[in-house]
mmCIF file of C-alpha atoms in Angstrom:
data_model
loop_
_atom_site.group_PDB
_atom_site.id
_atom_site.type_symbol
_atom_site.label_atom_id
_atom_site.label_comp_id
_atom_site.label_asym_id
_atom_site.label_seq_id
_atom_site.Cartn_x
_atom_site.Cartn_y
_atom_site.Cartn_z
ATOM 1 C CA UNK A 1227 0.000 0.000 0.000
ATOM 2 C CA UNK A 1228 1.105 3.598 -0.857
ATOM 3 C CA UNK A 1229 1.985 5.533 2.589
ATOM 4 C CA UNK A 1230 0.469 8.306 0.727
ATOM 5 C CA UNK A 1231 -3.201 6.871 0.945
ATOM 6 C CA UNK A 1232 -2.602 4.721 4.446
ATOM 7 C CA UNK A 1233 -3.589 7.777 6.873
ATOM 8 C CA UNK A 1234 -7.084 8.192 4.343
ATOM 9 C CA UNK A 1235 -7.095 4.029 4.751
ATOM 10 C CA UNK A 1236 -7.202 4.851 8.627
ATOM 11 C CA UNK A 1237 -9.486 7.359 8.690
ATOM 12 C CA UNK A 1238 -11.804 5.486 6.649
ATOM 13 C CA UNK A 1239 -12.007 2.442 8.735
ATOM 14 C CA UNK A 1240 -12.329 4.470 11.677
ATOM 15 C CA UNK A 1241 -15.616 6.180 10.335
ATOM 16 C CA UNK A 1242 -16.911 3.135 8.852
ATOM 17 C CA UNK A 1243 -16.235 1.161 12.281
ATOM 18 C CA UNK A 1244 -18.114 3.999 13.778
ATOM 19 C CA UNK A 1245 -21.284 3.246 11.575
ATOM 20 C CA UNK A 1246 -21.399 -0.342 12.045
ATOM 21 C CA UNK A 1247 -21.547 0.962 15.846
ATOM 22 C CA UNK A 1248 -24.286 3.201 15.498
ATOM 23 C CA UNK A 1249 -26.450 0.615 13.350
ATOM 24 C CA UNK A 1250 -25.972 -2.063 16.156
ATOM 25 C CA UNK A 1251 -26.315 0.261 18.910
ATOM 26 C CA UNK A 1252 -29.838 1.098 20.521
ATOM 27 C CA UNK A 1253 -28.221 4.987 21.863
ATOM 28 C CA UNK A 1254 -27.045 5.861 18.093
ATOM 29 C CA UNK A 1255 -27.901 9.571 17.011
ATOM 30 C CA UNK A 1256 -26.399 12.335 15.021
ATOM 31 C CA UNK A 1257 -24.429 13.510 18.039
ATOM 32 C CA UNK A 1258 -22.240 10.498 17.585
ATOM 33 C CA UNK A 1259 -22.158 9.687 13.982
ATOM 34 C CA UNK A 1260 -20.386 13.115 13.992
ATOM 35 C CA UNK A 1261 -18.272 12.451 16.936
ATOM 36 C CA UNK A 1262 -16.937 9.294 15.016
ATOM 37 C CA UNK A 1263 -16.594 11.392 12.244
ATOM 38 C CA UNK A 1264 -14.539 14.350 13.987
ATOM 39 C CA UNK A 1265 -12.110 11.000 15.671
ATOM 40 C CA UNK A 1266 -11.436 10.164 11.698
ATOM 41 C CA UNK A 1267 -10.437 13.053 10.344
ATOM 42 C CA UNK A 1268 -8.317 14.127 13.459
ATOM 43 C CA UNK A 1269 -6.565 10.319 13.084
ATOM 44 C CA UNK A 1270 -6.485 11.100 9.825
ATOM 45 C CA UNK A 1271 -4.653 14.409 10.069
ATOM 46 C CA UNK A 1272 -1.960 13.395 13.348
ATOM 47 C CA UNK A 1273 -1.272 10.462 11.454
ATOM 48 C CA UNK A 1274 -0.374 12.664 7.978
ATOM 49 C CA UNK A 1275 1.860 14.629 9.969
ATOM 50 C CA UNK A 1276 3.796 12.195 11.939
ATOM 51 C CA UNK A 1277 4.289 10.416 8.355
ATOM 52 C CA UNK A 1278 5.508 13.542 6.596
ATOM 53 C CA UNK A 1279 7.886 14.252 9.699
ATOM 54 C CA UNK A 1280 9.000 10.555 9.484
ATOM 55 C CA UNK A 1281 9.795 11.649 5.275
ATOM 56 C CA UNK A 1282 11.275 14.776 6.048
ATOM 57 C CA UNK A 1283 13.599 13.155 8.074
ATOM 58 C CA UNK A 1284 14.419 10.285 6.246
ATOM 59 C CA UNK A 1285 15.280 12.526 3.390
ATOM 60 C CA UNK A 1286 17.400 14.515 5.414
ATOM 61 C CA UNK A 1287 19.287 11.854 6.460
ATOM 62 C CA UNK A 1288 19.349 10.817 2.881
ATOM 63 C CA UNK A 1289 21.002 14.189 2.030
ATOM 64 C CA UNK A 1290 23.163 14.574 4.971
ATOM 65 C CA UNK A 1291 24.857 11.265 3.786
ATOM 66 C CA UNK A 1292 24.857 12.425 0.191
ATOM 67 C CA UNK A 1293 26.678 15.669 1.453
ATOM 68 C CA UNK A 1294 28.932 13.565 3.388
ATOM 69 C CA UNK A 1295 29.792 10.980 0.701
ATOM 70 C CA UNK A 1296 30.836 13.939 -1.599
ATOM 71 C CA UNK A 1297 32.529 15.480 0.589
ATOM 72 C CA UNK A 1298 34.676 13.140 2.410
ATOM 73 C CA UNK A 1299 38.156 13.027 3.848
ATOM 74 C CA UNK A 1300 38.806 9.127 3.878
ATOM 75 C CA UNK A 1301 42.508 10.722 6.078
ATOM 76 C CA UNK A 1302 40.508 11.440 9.197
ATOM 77 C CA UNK A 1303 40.102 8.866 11.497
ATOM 78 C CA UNK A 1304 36.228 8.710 11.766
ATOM 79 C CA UNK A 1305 33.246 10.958 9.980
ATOM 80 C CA UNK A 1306 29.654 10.837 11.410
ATOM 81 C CA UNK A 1307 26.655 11.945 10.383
ATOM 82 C CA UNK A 1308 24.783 14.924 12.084
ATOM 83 C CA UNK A 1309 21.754 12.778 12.501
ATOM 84 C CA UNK A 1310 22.445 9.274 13.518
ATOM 85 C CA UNK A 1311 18.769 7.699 11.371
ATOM 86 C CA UNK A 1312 21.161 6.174 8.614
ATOM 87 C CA UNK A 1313 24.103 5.563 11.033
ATOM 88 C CA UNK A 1314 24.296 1.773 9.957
ATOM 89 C CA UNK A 1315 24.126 2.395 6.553
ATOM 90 C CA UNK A 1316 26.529 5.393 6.528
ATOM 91 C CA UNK A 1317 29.241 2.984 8.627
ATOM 92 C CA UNK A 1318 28.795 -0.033 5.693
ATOM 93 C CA UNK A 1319 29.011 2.692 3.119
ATOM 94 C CA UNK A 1320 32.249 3.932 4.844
ATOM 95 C CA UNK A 1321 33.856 0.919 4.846
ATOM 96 C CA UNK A 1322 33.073 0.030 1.493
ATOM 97 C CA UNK A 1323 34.303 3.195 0.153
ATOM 98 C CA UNK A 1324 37.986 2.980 2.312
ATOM 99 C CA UNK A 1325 38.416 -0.548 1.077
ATOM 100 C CA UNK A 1326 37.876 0.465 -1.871
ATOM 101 C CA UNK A 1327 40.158 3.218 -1.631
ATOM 102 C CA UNK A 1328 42.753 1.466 0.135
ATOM 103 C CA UNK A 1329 42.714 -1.324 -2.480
ATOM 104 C CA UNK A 1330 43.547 1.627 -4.973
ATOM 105 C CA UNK A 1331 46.198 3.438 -3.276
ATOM 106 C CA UNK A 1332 47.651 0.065 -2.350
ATOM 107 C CA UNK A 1333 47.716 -0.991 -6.023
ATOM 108 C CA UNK A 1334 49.204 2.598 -6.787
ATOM 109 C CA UNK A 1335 51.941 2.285 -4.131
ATOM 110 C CA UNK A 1336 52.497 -1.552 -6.174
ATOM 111 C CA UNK A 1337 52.997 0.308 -9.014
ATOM 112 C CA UNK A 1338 55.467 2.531 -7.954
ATOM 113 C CA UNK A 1339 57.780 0.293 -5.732
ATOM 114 C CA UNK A 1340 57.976 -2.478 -9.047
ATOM 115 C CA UNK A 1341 58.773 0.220 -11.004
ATOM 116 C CA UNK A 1342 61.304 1.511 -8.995
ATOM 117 C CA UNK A 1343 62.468 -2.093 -7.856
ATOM 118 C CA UNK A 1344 63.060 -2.513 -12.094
ATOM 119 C CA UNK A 1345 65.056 0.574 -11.957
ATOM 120 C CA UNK A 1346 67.596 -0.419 -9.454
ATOM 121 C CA UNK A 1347 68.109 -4.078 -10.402
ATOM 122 C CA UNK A 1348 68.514 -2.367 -14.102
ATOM 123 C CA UNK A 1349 70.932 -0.399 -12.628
ATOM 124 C CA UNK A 1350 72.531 -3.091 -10.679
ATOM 125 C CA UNK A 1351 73.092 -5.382 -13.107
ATOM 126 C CA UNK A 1352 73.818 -2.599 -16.130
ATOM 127 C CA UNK A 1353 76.866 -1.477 -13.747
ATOM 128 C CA UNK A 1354 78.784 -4.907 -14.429
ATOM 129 C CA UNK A 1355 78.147 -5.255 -17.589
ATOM 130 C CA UNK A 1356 79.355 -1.900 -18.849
ATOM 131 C CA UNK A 1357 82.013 -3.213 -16.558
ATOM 132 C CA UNK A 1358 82.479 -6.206 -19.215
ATOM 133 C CA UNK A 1359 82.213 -4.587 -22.110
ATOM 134 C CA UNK A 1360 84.678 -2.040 -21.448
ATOM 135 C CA UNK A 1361 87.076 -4.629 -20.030
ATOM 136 C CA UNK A 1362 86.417 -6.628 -23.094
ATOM 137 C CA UNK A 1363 87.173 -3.635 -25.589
ATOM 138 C CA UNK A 1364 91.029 -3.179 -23.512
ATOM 139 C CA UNK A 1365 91.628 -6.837 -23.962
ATOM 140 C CA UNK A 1366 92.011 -6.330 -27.489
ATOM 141 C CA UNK A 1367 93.951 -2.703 -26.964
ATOM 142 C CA UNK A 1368 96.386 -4.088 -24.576
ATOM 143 C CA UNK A 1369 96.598 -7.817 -24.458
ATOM 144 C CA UNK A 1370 99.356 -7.424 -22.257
ATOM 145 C CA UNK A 1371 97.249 -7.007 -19.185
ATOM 146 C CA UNK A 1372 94.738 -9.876 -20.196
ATOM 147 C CA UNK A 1373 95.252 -11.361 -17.024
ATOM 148 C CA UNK A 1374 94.232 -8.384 -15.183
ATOM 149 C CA UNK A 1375 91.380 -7.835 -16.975
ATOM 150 C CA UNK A 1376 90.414 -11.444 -17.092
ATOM 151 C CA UNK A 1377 90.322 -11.395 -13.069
ATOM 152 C CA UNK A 1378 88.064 -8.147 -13.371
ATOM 153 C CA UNK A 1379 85.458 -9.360 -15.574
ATOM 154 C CA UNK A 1380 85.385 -12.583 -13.385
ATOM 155 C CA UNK A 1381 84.524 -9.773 -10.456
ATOM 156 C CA UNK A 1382 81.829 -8.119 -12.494
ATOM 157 C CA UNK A 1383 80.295 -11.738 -13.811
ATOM 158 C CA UNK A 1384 80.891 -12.781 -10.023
ATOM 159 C CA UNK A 1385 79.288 -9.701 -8.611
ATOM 160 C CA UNK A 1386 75.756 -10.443 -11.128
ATOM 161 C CA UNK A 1387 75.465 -14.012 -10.022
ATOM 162 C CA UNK A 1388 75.557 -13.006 -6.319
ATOM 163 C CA UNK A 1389 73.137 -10.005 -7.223
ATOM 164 C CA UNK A 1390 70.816 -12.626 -9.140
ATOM 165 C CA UNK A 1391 71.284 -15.309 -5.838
ATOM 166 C CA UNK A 1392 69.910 -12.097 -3.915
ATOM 167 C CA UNK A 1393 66.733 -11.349 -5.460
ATOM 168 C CA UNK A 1394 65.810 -14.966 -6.184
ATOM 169 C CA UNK A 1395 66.194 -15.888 -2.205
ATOM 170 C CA UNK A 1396 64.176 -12.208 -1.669
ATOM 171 C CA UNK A 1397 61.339 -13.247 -4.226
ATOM 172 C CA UNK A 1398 61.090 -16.506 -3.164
ATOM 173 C CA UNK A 1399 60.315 -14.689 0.660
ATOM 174 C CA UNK A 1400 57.683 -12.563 -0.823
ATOM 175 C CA UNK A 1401 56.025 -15.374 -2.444
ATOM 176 C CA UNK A 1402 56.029 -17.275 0.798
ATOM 177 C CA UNK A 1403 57.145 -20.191 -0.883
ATOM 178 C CA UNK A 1404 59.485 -21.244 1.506
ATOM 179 C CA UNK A 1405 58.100 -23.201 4.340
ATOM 180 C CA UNK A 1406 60.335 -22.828 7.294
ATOM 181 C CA UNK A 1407 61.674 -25.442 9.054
ATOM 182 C CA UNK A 1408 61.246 -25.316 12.932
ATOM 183 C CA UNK A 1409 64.588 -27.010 14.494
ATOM 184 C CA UNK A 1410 66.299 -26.390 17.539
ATOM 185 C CA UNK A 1411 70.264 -25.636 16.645
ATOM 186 C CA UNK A 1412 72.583 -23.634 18.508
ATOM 187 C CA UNK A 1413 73.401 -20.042 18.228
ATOM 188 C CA UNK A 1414 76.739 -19.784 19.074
ATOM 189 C CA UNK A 1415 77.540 -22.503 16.360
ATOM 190 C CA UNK A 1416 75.605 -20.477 13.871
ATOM 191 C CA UNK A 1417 77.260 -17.815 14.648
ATOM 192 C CA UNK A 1418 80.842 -19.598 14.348
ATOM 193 C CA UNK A 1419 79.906 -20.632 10.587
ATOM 194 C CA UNK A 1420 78.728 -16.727 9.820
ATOM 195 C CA UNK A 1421 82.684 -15.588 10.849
ATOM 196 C CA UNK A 1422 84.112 -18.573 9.006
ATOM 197 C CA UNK A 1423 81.567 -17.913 6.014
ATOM 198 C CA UNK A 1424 83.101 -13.437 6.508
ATOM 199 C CA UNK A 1425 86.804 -15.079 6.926
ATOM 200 C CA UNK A 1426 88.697 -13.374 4.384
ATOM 201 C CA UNK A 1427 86.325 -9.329 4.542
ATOM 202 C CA UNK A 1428 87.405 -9.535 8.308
ATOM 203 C CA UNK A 1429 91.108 -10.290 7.717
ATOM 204 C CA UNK A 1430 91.067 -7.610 4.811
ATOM 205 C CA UNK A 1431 90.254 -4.850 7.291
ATOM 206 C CA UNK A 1432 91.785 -6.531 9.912
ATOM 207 C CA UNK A 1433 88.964 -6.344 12.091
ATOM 208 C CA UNK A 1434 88.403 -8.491 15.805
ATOM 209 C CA UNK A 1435 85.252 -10.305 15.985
ATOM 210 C CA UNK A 1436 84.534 -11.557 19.790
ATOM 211 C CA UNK A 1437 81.160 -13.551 20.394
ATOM 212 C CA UNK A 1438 80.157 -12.430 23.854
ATOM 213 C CA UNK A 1439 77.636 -14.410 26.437
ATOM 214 C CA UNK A 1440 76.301 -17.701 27.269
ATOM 215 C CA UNK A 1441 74.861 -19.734 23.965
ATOM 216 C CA UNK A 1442 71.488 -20.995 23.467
ATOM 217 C CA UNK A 1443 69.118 -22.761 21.335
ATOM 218 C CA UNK A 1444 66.898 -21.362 18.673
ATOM 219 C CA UNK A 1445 64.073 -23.011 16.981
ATOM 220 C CA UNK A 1446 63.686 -22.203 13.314
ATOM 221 C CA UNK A 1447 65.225 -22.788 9.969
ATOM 222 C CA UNK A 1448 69.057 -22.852 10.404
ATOM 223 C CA UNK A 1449 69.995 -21.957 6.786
ATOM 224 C CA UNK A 1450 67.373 -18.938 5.974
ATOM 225 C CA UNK A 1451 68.604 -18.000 10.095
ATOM 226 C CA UNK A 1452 72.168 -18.361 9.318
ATOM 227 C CA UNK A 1453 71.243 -16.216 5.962
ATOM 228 C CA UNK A 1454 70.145 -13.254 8.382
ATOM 229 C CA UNK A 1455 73.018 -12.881 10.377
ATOM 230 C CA UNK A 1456 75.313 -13.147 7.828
ATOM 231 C CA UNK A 1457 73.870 -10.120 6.219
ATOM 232 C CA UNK A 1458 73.746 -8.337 9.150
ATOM 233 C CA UNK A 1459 77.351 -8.993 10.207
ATOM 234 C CA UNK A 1460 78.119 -8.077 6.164
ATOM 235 C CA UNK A 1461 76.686 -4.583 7.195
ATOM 236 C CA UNK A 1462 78.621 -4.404 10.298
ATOM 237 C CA UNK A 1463 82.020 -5.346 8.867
ATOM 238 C CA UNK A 1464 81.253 -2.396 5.825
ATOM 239 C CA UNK A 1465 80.646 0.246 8.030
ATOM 240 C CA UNK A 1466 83.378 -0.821 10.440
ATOM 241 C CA UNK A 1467 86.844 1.324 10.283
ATOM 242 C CA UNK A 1468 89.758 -0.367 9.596
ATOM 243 C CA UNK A 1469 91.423 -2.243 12.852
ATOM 244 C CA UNK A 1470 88.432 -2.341 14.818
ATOM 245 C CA UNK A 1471 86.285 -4.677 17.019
ATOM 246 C CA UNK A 1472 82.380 -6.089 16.077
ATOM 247 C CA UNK A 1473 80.981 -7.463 19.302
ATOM 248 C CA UNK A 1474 78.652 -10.579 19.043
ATOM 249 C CA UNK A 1475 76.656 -10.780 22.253
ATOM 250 C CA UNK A 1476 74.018 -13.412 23.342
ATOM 251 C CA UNK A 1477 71.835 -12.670 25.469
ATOM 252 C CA UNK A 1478 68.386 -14.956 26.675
ATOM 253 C CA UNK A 1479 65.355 -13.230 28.910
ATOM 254 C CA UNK A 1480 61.902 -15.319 30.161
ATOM 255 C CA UNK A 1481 60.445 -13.608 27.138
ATOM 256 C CA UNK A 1482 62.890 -13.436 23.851
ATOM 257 C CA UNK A 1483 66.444 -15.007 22.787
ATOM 258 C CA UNK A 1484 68.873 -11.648 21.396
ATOM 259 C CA UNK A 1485 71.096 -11.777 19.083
ATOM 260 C CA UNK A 1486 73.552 -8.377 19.547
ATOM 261 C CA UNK A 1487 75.906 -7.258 16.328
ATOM 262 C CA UNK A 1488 77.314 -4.178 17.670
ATOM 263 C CA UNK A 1489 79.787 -2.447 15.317
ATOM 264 C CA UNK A 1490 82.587 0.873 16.265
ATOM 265 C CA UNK A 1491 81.157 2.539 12.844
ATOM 266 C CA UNK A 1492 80.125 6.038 12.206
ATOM 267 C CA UNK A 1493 76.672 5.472 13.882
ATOM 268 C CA UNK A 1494 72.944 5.923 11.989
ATOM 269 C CA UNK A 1495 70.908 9.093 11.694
ATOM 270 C CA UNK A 1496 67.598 8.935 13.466
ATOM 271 C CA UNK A 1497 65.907 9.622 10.263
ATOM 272 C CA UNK A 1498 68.244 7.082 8.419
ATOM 273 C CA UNK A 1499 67.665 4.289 10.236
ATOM 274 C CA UNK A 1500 63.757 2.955 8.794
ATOM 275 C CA UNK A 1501 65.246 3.420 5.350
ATOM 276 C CA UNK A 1502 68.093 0.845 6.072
ATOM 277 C CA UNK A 1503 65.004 -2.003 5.659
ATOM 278 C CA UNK A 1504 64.419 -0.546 2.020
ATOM 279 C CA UNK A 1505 65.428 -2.408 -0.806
ATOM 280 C CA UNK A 1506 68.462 -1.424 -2.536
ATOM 281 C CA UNK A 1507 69.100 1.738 0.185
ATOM 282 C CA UNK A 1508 72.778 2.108 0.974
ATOM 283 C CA UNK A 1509 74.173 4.348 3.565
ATOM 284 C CA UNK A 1510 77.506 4.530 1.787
ATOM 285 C CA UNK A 1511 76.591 4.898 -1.965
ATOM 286 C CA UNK A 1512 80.614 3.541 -2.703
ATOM 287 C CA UNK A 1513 79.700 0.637 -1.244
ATOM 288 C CA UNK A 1514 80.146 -2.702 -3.119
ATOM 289 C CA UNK A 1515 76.726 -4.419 -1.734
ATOM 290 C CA UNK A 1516 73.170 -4.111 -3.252
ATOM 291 C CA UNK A 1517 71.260 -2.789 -0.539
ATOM 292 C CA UNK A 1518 69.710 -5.653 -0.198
ATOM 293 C CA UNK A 1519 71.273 -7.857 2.916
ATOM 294 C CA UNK A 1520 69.595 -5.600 5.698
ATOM 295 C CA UNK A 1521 65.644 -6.276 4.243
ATOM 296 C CA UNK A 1522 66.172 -9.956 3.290
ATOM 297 C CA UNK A 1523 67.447 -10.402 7.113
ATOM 298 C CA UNK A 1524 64.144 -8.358 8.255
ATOM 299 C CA UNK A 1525 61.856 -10.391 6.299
ATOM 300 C CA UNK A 1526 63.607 -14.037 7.402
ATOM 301 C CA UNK A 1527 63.614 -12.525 11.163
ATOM 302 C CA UNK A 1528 59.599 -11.802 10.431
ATOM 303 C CA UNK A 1529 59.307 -15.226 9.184
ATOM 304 C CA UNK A 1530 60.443 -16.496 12.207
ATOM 305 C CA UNK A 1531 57.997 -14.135 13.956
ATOM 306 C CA UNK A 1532 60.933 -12.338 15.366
ATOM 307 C CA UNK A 1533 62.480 -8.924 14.777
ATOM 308 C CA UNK A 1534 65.384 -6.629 14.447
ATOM 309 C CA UNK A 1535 65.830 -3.746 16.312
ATOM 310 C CA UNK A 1536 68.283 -0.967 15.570
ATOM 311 C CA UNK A 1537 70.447 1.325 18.229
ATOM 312 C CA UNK A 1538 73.197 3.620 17.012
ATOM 313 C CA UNK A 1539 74.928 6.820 18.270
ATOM 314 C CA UNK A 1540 78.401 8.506 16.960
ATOM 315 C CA UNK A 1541 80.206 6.217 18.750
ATOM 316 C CA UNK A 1542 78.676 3.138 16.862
ATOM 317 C CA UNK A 1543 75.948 0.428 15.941
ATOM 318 C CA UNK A 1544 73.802 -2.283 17.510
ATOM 319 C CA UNK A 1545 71.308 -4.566 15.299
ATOM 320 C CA UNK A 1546 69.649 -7.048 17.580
ATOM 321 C CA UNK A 1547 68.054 -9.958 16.339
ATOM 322 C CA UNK A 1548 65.379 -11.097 18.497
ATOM 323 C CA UNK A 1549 63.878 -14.458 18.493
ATOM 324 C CA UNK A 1550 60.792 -14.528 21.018
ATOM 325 C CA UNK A 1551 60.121 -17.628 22.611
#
């Protein structure tokens, strides 16, 4: 039925209710036919108006979320509507539209990191081979240096297959491909294998490495583990002067196992120190790595529902790996 006609269907029934009365009853007269009559049309008329209210301010409500749709700030952490009547629908609405939203900008943001990913393993791997090629071109100048040159393109053919080993092991993290084992091995042992595994980049700067603290056992994949550190103790030995010490301290609480790399390097800036997990950042742009070693360790540590956690002043570095129990 039309809401338009209900308050006449009301009136109506009242009026003809009020006639089957009077024909039934014995005290019927005119007095109360238009008594009956006078109820109608006054139920008739209240119940017009409270309708019409009722539209007014469901339309309002309609327009106030209208207004608010078209004008919305999706940054602010909540929006409400001036009259609560469509609150439900306004918060389903809402949520559609920032999913929606969020779906975009995250797609966006995609966008931009693989296209800037492209860029730097372009540049990565175009580096070497201009390497090559120009190598290539003095082998034929000056074949007296061949050896020398041979060694050197071996570096730059070296350096792409390490760079290519990289991203494979980091895609194959993002893909979550790689189900990690969960074995108890020791630390300390792990640890022993990272120095052996950094033998000859210690010796070069002559640097002391001293494992500190009592070992302990940590449950998890060994080799993606032992992958970690050794990037993290890569970092530490780059940044690390000539002739000075890296500290490796363990160190167990009731709540987490802690794995401490602590270098003697220049220190980090405050605002440096969340770009170091970025792909392909480098503090030291002469540096031979990729700028990769630091997020591939953050994203094995994750796997492992761990974390690392970064403090640094002037006087030097600490990256602690933490493995909670």
């Amino acid at each position: 039925m039309n809401k338009n006609y209900f308050p006449y269907f009301i009136g109506l029934f009242i009026f003809l209710s009020s006639l089957v009365i009077l024909l039934i009853s014995p005290r019927a007269d005119i007095k109360t036919l238009i008594f009956f009559l006078f109820l109608a049309l006054i139920t008739t008329f209240i119940i017009k108006i409270f309708l019409h209210k009722e539209e007014r301010k469901f339309q309002d409500s309609i327009d106030s979320l209208i207004n608010l749709l078209q004008s919305i700030d999706l940054k602010e952490d909540k929006v409400t509507l001036k009259n609560s009547y469509l609150g439900t629908l306004q918060d389903e609405i809402l949520k559609s539209i920032t999913e929606k939203k969020n779906s975009k900008d995250e797609a966006i943001n995609n966008k931009i990191l693989m296209k800037n990913y492209i860029e730097d393993i372009t540049h990565q791997i175009k580096t070497p081979l201009t390497g090559i090629l120009l190598l290539l071109d003095l082998t034929e100048a000056d074949p007296e240096n061949l050896k020398e040159y041979t060694e050197r393109i071996r570096n730059n053919i070296l350096r792409i297959t390490n760079l290519s080993d990289l991203l494979l092991k980091m895609s194959s993290l993002d893909a979550d491909i790689i189900k990690m084992e969960e074995k108890p091995f020791s630390a300390k042992a792990l640890i022993l294998d990272c120095e052996m595994n950094l033998e000859s980049l210690i010796k070069n700067k002559n640097l002391n490495l001293s494992i500190e603290g009592q070992g302990f056992e940590i449950i998890g994949d060994r080799r993606w583990i032992f992958e970690a550190i050794l990037n993290v103790l890569k970092n530490a030995i780059d940044i690390s002067p000539h002739n000075s010490m890296i500290v490796v301290k363990l160190q167990e609480s009731l709540i987490f196992k802690s794995i401490f790399i602590i270098d003697n390097g220049p220190g980090i800036a405050k605002e440096t120190k969340d770009k170091l997990f970025q792909r392909f950042y480098k503090l030291d742009t002469n540096s031979s790595g990729f700028g990769i070693g630091l997020p591939m360790a953050k994203r094995i540590m994750e796997k492992h529902d761990g974390d690392i956690l970064i403090q640094s002043d002037p006087r030097g570095s600490s990256f602690e790996l933490r493995f909670y129990k």
